[in-house]
Coordinates of C-alpha atoms in Angstrom, one line a residue:
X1 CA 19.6 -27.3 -71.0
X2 CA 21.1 -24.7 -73.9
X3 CA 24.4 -24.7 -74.5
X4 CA 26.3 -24.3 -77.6
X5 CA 26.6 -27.6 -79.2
X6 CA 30.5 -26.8 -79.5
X7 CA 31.3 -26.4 -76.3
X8 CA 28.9 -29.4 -75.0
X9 CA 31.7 -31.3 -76.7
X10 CA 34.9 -30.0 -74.8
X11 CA 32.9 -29.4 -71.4
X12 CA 33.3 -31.8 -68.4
X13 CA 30.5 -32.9 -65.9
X14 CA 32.4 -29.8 -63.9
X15 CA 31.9 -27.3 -66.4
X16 CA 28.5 -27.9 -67.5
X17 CA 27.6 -27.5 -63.6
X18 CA 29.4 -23.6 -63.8
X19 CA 27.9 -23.1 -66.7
X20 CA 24.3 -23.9 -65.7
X21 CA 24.6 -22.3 -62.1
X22 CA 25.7 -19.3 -63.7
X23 CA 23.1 -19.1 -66.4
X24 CA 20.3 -19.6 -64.5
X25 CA 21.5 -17.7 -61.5
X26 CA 21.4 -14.6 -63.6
X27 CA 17.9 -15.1 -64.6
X28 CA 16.9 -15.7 -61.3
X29 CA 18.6 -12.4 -59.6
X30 CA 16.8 -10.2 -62.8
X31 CA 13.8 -11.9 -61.8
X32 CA 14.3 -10.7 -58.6
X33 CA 14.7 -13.7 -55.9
X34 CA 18.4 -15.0 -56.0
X35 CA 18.6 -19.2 -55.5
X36 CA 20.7 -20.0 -52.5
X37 CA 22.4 -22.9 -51.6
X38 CA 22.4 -25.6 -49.0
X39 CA 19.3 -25.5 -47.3
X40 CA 16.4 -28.0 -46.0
X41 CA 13.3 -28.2 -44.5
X42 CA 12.4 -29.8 -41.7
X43 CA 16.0 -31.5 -40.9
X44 CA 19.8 -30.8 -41.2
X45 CA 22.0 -31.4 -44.0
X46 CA 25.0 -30.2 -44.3
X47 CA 27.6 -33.2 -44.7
X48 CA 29.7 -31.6 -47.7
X49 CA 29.8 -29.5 -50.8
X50 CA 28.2 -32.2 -53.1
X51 CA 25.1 -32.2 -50.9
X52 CA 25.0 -28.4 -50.5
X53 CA 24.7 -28.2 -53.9
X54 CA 21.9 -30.4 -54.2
X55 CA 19.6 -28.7 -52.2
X56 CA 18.2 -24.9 -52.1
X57 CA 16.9 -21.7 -50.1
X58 CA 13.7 -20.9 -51.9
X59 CA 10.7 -18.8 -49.5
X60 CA 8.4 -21.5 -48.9
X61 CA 4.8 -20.3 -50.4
X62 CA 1.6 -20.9 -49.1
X63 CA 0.6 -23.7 -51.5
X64 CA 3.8 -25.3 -50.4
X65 CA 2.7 -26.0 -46.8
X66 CA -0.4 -27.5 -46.2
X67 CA -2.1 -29.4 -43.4
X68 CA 0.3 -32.5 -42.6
X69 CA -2.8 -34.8 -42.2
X70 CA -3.8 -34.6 -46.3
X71 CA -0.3 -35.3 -47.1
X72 CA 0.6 -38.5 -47.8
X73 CA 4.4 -39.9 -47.7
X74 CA 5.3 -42.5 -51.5
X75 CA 8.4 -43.7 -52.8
X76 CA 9.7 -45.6 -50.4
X77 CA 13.1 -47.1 -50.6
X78 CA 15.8 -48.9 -48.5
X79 CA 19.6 -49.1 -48.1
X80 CA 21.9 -51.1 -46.0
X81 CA 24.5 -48.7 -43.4
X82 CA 27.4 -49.5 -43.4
X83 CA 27.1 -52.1 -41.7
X84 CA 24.6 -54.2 -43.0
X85 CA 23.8 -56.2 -39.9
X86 CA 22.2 -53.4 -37.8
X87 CA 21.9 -50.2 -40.4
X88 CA 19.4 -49.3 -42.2
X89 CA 18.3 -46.3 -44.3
X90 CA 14.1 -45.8 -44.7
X91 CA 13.7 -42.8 -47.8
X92 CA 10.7 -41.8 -49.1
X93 CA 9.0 -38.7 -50.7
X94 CA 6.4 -36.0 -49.8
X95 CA 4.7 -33.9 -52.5
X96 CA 5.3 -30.9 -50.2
X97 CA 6.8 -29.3 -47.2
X98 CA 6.0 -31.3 -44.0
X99 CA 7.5 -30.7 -40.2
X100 CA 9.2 -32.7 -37.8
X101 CA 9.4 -36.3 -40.6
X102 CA 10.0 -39.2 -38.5
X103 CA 10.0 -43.3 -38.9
X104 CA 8.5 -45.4 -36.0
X105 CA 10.0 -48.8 -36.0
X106 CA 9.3 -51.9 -33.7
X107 CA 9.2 -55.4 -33.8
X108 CA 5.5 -55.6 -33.9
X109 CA 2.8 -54.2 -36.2
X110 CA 1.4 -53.0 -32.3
X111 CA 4.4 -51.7 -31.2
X112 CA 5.8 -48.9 -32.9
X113 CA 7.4 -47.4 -29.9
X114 CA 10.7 -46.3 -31.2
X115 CA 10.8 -42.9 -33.3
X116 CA 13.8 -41.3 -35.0
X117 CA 13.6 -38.3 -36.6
X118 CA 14.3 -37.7 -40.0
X119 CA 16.2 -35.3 -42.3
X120 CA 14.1 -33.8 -45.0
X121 CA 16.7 -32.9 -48.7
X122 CA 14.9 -30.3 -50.6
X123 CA 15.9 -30.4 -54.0
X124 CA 15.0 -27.3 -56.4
X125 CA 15.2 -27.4 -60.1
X126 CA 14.3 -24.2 -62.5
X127 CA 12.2 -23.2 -65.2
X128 CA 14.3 -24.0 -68.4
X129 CA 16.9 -26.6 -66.6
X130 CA 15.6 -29.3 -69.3
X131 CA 11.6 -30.1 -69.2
X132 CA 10.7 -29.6 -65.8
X133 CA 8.8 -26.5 -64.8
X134 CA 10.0 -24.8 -61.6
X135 CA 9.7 -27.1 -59.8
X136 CA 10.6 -28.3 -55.6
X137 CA 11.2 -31.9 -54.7
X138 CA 11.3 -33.4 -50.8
X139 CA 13.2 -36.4 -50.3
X140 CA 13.3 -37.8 -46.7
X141 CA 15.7 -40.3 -44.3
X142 CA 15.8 -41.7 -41.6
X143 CA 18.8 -43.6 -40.9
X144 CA 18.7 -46.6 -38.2
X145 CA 21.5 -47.7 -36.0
X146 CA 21.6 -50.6 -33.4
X147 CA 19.4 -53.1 -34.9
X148 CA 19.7 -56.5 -34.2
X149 CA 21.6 -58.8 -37.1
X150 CA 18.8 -61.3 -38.9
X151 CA 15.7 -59.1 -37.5
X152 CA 12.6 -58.4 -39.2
X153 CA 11.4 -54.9 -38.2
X154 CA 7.9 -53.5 -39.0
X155 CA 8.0 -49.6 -39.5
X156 CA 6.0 -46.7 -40.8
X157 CA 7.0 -43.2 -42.2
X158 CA 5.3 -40.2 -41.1
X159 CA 5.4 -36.5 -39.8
X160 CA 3.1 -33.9 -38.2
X161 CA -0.2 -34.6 -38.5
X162 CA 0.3 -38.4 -40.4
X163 CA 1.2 -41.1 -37.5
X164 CA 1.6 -44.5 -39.2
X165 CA 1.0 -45.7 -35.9
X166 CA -2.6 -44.6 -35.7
X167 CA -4.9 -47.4 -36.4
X168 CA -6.1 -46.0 -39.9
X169 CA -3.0 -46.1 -41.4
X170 CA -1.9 -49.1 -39.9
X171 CA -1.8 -50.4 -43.5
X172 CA 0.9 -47.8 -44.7
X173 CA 3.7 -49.7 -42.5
X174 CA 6.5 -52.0 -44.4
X175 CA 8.7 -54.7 -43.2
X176 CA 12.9 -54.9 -43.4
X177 CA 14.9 -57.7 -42.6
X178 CA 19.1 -56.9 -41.3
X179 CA 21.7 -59.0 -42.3
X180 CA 22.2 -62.4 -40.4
X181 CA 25.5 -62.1 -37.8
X182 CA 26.6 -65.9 -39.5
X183 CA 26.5 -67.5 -42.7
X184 CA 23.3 -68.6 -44.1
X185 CA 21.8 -69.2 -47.8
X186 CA 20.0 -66.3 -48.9
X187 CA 19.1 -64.9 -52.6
X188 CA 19.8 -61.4 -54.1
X189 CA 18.3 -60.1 -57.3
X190 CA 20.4 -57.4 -59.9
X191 CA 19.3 -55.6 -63.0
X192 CA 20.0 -52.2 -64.8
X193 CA 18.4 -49.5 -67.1
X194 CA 15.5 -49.6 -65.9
X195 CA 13.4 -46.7 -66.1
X196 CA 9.6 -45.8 -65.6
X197 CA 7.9 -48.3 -68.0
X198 CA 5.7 -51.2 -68.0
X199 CA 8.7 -53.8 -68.3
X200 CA 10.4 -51.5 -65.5
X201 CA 7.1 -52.5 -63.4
X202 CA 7.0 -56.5 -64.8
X203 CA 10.2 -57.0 -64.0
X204 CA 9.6 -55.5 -60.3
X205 CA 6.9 -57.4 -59.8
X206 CA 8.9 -60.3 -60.6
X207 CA 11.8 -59.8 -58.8
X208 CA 9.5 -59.5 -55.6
X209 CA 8.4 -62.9 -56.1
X210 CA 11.9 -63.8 -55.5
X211 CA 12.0 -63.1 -52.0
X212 CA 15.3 -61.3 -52.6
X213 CA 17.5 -60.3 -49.3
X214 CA 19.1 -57.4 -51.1
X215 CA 18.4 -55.9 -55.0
X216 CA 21.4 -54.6 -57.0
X217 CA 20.5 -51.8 -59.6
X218 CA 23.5 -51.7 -61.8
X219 CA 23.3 -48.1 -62.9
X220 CA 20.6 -45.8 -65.4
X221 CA 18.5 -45.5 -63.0
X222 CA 15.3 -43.4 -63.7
X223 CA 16.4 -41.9 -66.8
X224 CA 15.4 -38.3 -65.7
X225 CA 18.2 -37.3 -68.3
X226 CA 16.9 -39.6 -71.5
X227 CA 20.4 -38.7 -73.4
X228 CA 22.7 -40.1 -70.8
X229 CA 25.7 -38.6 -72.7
X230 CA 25.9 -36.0 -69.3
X231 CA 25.7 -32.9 -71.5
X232 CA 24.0 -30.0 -70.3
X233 CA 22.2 -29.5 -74.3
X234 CA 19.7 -31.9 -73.0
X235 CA 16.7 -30.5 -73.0
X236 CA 14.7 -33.4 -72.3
X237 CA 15.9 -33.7 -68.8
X238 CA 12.7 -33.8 -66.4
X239 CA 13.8 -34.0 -62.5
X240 CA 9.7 -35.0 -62.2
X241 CA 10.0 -38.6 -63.7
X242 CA 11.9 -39.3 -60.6
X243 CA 8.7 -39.1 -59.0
X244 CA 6.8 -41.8 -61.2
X245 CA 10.7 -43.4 -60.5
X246 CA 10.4 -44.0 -56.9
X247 CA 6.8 -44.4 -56.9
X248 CA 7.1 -47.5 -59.6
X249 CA 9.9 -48.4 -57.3
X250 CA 7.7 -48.5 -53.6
X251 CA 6.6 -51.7 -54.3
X252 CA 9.9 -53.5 -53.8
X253 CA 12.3 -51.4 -52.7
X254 CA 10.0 -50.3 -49.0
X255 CA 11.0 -53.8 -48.3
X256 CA 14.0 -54.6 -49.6
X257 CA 16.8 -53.1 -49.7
X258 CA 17.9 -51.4 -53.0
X259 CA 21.3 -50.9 -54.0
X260 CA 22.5 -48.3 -56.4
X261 CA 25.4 -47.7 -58.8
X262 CA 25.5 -44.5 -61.0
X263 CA 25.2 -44.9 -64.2
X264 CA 25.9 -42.3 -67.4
X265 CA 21.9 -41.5 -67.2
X266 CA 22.7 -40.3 -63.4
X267 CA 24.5 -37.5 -64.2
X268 CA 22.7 -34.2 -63.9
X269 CA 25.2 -31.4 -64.5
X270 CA 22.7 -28.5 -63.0
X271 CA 22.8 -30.0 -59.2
X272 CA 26.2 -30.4 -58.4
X273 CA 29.6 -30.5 -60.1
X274 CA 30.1 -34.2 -60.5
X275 CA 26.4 -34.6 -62.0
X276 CA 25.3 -36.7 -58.5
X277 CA 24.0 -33.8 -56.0
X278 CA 20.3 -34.7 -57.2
X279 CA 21.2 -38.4 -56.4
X280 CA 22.4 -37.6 -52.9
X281 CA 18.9 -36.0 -52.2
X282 CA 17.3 -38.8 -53.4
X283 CA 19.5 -41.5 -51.8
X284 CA 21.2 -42.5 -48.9
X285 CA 23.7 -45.2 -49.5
X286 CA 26.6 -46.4 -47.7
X287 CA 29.3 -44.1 -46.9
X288 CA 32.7 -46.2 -46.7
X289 CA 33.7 -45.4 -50.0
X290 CA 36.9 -43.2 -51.1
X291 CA 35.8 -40.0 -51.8
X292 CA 32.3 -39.0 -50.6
X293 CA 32.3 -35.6 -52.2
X294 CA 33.3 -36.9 -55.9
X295 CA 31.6 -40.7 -55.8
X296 CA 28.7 -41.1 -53.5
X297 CA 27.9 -44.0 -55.6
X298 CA 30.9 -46.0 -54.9
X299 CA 30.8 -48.6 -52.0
X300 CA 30.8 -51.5 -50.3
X301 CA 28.5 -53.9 -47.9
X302 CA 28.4 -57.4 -46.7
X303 CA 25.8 -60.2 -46.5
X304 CA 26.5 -63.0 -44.6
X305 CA 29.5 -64.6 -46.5
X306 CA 29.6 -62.5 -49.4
X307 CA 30.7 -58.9 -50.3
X308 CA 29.6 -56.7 -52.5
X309 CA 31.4 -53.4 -54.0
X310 CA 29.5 -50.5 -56.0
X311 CA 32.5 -49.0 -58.4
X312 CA 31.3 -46.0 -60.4
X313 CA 32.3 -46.2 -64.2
X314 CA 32.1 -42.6 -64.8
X315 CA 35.6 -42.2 -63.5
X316 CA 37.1 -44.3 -66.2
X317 CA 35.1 -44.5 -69.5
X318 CA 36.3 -43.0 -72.2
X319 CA 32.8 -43.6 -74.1
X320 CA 31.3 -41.0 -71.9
X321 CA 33.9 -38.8 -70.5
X322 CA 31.8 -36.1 -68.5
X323 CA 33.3 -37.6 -65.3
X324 CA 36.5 -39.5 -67.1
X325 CA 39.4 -39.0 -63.9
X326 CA 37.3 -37.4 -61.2
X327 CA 38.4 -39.8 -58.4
X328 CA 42.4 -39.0 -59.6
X329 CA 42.7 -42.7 -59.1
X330 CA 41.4 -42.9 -55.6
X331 CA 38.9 -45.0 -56.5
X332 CA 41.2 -48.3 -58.0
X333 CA 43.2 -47.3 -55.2
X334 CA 40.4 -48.5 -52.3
X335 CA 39.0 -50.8 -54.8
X336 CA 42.0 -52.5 -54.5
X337 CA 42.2 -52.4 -50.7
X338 CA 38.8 -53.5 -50.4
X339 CA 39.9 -56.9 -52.4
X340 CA 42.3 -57.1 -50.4
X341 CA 40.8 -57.2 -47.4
X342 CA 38.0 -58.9 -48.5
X343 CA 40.0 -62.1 -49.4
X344 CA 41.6 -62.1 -46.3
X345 CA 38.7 -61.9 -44.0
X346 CA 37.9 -65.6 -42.2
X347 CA 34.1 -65.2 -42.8
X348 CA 33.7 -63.9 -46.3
X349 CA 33.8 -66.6 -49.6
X350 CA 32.4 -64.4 -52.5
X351 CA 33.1 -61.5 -54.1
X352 CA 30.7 -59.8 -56.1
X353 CA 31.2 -56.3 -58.1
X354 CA 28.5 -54.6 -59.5
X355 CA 28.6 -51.2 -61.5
X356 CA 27.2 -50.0 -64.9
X357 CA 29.3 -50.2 -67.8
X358 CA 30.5 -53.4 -69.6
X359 CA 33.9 -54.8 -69.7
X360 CA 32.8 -57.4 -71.5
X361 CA 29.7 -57.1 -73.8
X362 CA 28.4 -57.5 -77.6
X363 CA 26.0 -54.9 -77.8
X364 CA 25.5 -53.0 -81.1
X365 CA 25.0 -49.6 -78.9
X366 CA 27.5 -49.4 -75.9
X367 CA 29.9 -52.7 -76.5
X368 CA 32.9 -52.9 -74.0
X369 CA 34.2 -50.4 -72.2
X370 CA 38.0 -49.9 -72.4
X371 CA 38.3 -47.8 -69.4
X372 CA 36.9 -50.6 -67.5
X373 CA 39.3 -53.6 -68.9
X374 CA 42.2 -51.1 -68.3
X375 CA 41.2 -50.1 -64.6
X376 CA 39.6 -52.8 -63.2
X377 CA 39.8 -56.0 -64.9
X378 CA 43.2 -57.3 -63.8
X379 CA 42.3 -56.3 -60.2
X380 CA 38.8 -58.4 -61.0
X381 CA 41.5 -61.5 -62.0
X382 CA 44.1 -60.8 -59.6
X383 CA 41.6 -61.1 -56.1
X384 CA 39.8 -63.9 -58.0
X385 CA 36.3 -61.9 -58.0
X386 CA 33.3 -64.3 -58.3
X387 CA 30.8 -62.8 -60.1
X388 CA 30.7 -58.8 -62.3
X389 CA 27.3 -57.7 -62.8
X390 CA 26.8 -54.5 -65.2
X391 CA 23.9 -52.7 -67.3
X392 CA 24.6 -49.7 -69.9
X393 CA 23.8 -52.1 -72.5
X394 CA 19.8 -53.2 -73.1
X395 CA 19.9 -57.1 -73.0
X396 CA 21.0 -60.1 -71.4
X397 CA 24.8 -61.4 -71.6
X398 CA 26.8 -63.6 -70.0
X399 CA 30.3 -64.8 -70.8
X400 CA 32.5 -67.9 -70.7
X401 CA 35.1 -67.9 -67.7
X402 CA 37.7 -65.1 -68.8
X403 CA 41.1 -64.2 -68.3
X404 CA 43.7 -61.9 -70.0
X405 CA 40.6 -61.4 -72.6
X406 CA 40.8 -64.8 -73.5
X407 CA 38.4 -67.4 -72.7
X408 CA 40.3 -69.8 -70.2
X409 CA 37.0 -72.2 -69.5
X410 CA 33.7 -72.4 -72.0
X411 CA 31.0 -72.0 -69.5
X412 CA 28.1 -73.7 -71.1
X413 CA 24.3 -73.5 -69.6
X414 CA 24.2 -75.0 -66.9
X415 CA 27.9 -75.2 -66.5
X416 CA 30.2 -74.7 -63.2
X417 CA 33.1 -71.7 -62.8
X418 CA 35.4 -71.8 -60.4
X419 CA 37.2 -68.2 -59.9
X420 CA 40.2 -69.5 -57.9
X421 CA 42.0 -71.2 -60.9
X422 CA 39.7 -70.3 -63.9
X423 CA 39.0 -66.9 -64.2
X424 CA 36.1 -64.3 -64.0
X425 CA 32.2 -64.5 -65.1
X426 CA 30.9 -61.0 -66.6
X427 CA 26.9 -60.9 -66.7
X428 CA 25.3 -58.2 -68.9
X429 CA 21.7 -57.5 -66.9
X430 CA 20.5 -54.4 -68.6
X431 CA 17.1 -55.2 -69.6
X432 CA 15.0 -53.9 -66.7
X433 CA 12.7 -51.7 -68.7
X434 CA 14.3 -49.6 -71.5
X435 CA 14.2 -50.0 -75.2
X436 CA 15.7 -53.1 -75.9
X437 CA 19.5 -53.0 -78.1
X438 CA 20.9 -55.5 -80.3
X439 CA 23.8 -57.9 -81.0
X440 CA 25.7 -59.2 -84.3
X441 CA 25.3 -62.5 -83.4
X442 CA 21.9 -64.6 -82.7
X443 CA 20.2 -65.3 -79.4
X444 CA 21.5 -68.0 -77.6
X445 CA 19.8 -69.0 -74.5
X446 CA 18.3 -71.4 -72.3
X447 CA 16.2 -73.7 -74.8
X448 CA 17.1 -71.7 -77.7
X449 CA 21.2 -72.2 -78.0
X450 CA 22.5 -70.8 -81.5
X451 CA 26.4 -71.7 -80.5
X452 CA 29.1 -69.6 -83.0
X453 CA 32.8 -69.6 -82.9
X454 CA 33.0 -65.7 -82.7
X455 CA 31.3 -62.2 -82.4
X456 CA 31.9 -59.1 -84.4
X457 CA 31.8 -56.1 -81.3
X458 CA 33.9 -53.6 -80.4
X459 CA 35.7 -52.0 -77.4
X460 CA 35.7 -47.8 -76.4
X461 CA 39.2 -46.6 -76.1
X462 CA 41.1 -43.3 -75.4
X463 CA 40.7 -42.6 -79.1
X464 CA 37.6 -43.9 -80.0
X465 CA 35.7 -47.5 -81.3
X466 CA 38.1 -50.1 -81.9
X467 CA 36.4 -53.7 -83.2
X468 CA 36.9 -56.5 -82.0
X469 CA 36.4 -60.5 -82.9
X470 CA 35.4 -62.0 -79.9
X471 CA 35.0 -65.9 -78.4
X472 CA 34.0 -65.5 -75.1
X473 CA 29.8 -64.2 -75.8
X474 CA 28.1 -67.6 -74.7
X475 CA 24.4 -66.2 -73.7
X476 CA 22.6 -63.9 -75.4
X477 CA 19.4 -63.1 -74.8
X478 CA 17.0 -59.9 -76.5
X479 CA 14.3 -59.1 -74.2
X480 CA 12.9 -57.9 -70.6
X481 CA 15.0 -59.6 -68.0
X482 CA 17.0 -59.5 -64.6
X483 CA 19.4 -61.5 -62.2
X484 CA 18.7 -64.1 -59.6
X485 CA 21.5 -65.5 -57.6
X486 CA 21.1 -67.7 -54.5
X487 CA 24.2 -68.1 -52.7
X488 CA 24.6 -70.6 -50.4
X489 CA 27.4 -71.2 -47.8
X490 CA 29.0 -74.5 -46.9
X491 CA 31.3 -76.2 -44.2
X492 CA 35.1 -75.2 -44.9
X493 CA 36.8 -77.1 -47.2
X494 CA 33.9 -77.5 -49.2
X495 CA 32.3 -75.9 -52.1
X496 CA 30.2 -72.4 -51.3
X497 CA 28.2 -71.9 -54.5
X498 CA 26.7 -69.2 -56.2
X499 CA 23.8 -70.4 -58.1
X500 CA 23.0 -67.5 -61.0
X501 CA 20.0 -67.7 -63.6
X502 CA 19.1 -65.1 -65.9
X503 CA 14.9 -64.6 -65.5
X504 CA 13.2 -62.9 -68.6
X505 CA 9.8 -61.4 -67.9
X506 CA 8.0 -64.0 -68.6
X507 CA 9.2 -65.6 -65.6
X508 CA 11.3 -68.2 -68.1
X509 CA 14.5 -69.0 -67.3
X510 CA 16.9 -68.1 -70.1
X511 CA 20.5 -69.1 -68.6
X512 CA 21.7 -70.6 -65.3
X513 CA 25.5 -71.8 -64.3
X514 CA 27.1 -72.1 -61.1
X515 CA 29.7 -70.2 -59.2
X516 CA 32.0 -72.4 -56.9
X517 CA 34.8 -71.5 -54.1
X518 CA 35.9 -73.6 -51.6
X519 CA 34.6 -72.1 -48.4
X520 CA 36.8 -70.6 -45.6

């Protein structure tokens, strides 16, 4: 995105997104057609600067509106409300303008009856803003309120002149299930760095097979910006492979829901100050969190008896400090509260955290983040969180129980943790489709143990790579992989478990342990 390479160094998320509006802004008023800010088509959207930022007034040309009927919608995606018993966002993408977007919905394939009209996010990106051409993307949402807790919905995605309730495109409709009003066993699925690839699509494919209530997506997302280091000399930033993104994506996530955290690879300076305006266009996630206009990624939601929480590492790595202190502490501040309140609620047992870089990891590339341990990790031990799940480095990883950065329980395969009196689990679930890392150590994994007293890593701090012996690396695995976790409820009194197993793409199992709280 051409910038001197000396001031890449010294400029913040912030000031690359000055730097590139003003740039291009100039070319594009000699040109003679000046970019403005904050419009859509088709729909409102106006909710706050961030978002403004992330769309555009551009004259719509001719070969940008065509018939509606030879247009077809791709890339859907889902995302729990707030409230994850009767909200639901339905996105999806058109290759061009389109009027009046909508989503039928109904409880039959027959009965589409209900139709809500949809907001269409129109997200421009320049000639010479990385690899893309000039170039207009159209994301579009629909979000649902009043459903019924535990329902199965059949819906379609459409707009003028494409009905998905017409009988020839009958076959376009998808399926979502809300969350149950009680407690009931149910399995999620969780993975990171994933990418447009074929181990991005294996591992989807996979996952589906899973049956999986909810996915996690633990940061990196499409990698639109290969260099993740959120510095505007990228040149190889391409807002198209997005696109082959969501499209890959359709064939899990226009069922089930699928959960973001922002990861280094997320931040796109030219959109919006904070790097995320392209990922509010392209996502419509919870909105509980602390500070909409600096961390749409940040969040919680709750499934039946367990709650998960999005956190968003940028505000606190000092590996990658585009975004280092955006939240001015705002965001440990609700974290906080949300533990709180969590652990006191009657109906919840777990606590699960999910977010992109490592506290804990062995990695030859990204290690442990020291940001993280300093922020985070002695609220993770202090509300007794059940499970961390991260990416930002390229394998699979699990740890023995920790606590204090010493191992307080060896957690072997197959093994039982119990947060309450032990300590905290950190799994490392960043093999969903990038180039693979490596560690110091040997693999160690399900069928293939290679046990060692220690691990030669290292930990990012304030003033750079410190290394590090560690004990506490107990599964290691070097290849294509994700999460599965089944969690299952249980009178109170007794145990609630969470049973996790790493999956490689083989469809092998590689680790498995269990996660046990007595149940409220």
């Amino acid at each position: 995105m051409g910038v001197p390479q000396q001031l890449v160094e010294r400029m913040s998320m912030a000031e690359q997104h000055e730097y590139l509006r003003t740039k291009f802004s100039r070319r594009t008023m000699i040109r003679g057609g000046a970019v403005t800010l904050g419009a859509v088509a088709g729909g409102t959207f106006v909710p706050g600067a961030t978002a403004q930022a992330a769309t555009r007034t551009r004259p719509l040309t001719q070969t940008e509106t065509v018939d509606g009927a030879v247009v077809a919608p791709f890339g859907r995606h889902l995302a729990f409300g707030n409230d994850a018993r009767t909200e639901m966002t339905v996105s999806w993408q058109v290759p061009v303008a389109v009027k009046k977007p909508f989503v039928r919905i109904g409880a039959h394939p027959w009965d589409l009856s209900r139709k809500i009209e949809a907001e269409v996010r129109t997200l421009y990106t320049p000639a010479g803003v990385g690899a893309s051409a000039d170039h207009t993307q159209y994301y579009v949402h629909a979000k649902l309120s009043h459903l019924r807790p535990g329902r199965t919905y059949y819906y379609g995605v459409g707009h003028a002149g494409f009905d998905p309730a017409e009988p020839h495109l009958l076959g376009t409709l998808g399926t979502f299930t809300t969350a149950p009003a009680h407690k009931e066993s149910f399995t999620f699925t969780a993975f990171g760095d994933q990418g447009v690839s074929y181990h991005g699509l294996a591992n989807d494919s996979l996952l589906l097979g899973q049956n999986p209530a909810f996915h996690l997506h633990a940061g990196d997302i499409a990698y639109a910006d290969p260099s993740g280091a959120g510095k505007t000399a990228d040149t190889g930033f391409d807002s198209r492979v997005w696109d082959q993104f969501l499209y890959q994506t359709e064939s899990v996530a226009k069922s089930v829901p699928w959960m973001v955290s922002y990861g280094n690879h997320d931040m796109e300076a030219w959109y919006s100050p904070n790097g995320y305006g392209g990922e509010e266009a392209r996502f419509s996630l919870p909105d509980n969190g602390p500070d909409r206009k600096n961390l749409p990624g940040v969040y919680s939601f709750v499934y039946g008896n367990t709650a998960v929480i999005s956190l968003d590492p940028n505000d606190v790595s000092y590996e990658i400090p585009a975004n280092l202190g955006i939240s001015g502490g705002t965001q440990t501040k609700w974290f906080e509260a949300q533990l709180k309140k969590f652990r006191a609620a009657h109906d919840i047992d777990f606590v699960i955290v999910f977010f992109h870089h490592c506290a804990y990891c062995t990695s030859t590339a990204h290690a442990s983040e020291g940001g993280v341990r300093q922020e985070w990790v002695p609220l993770f031990e202090k509300y007794q969180v059940d499970l961390v799940i991260n990416g930002h480095n390229h394998q699979y990883e699990r740890t023995d129980v920790i606590k204090g950065d010493k191992v307080t329980k060896k957690l072997p395969i197959g093994g039982t943790a119990y947060p309450e009196s032990e300590g905290v689990v950190y799994v490392t679930a960043g093999a969903a489709g990038r180039s693979l890392y490596a560690f110091t150590a040997p693999d160690s994994y399900e069928g293939h143990e290679n046990e060692v007293d220690s691990v030669a890593s290292f930990v990012n701090l304030k003033d750079g790579k410190q290394s590090e012996t560690v004990a506490w690396s107990r599964v290691r695995y070097l290849n294509y992989s994700f999460l599965r976790v089944d969690v299952n409820p249980a009178p109170r009194g007794r145990y609630a478990t969470l049973k996790v197993q790493g999956i490689a793409e083989t469809g092998d199992r590689i680790d498995h342990f269990t996660v046990a709280r007595r149940a409220k």
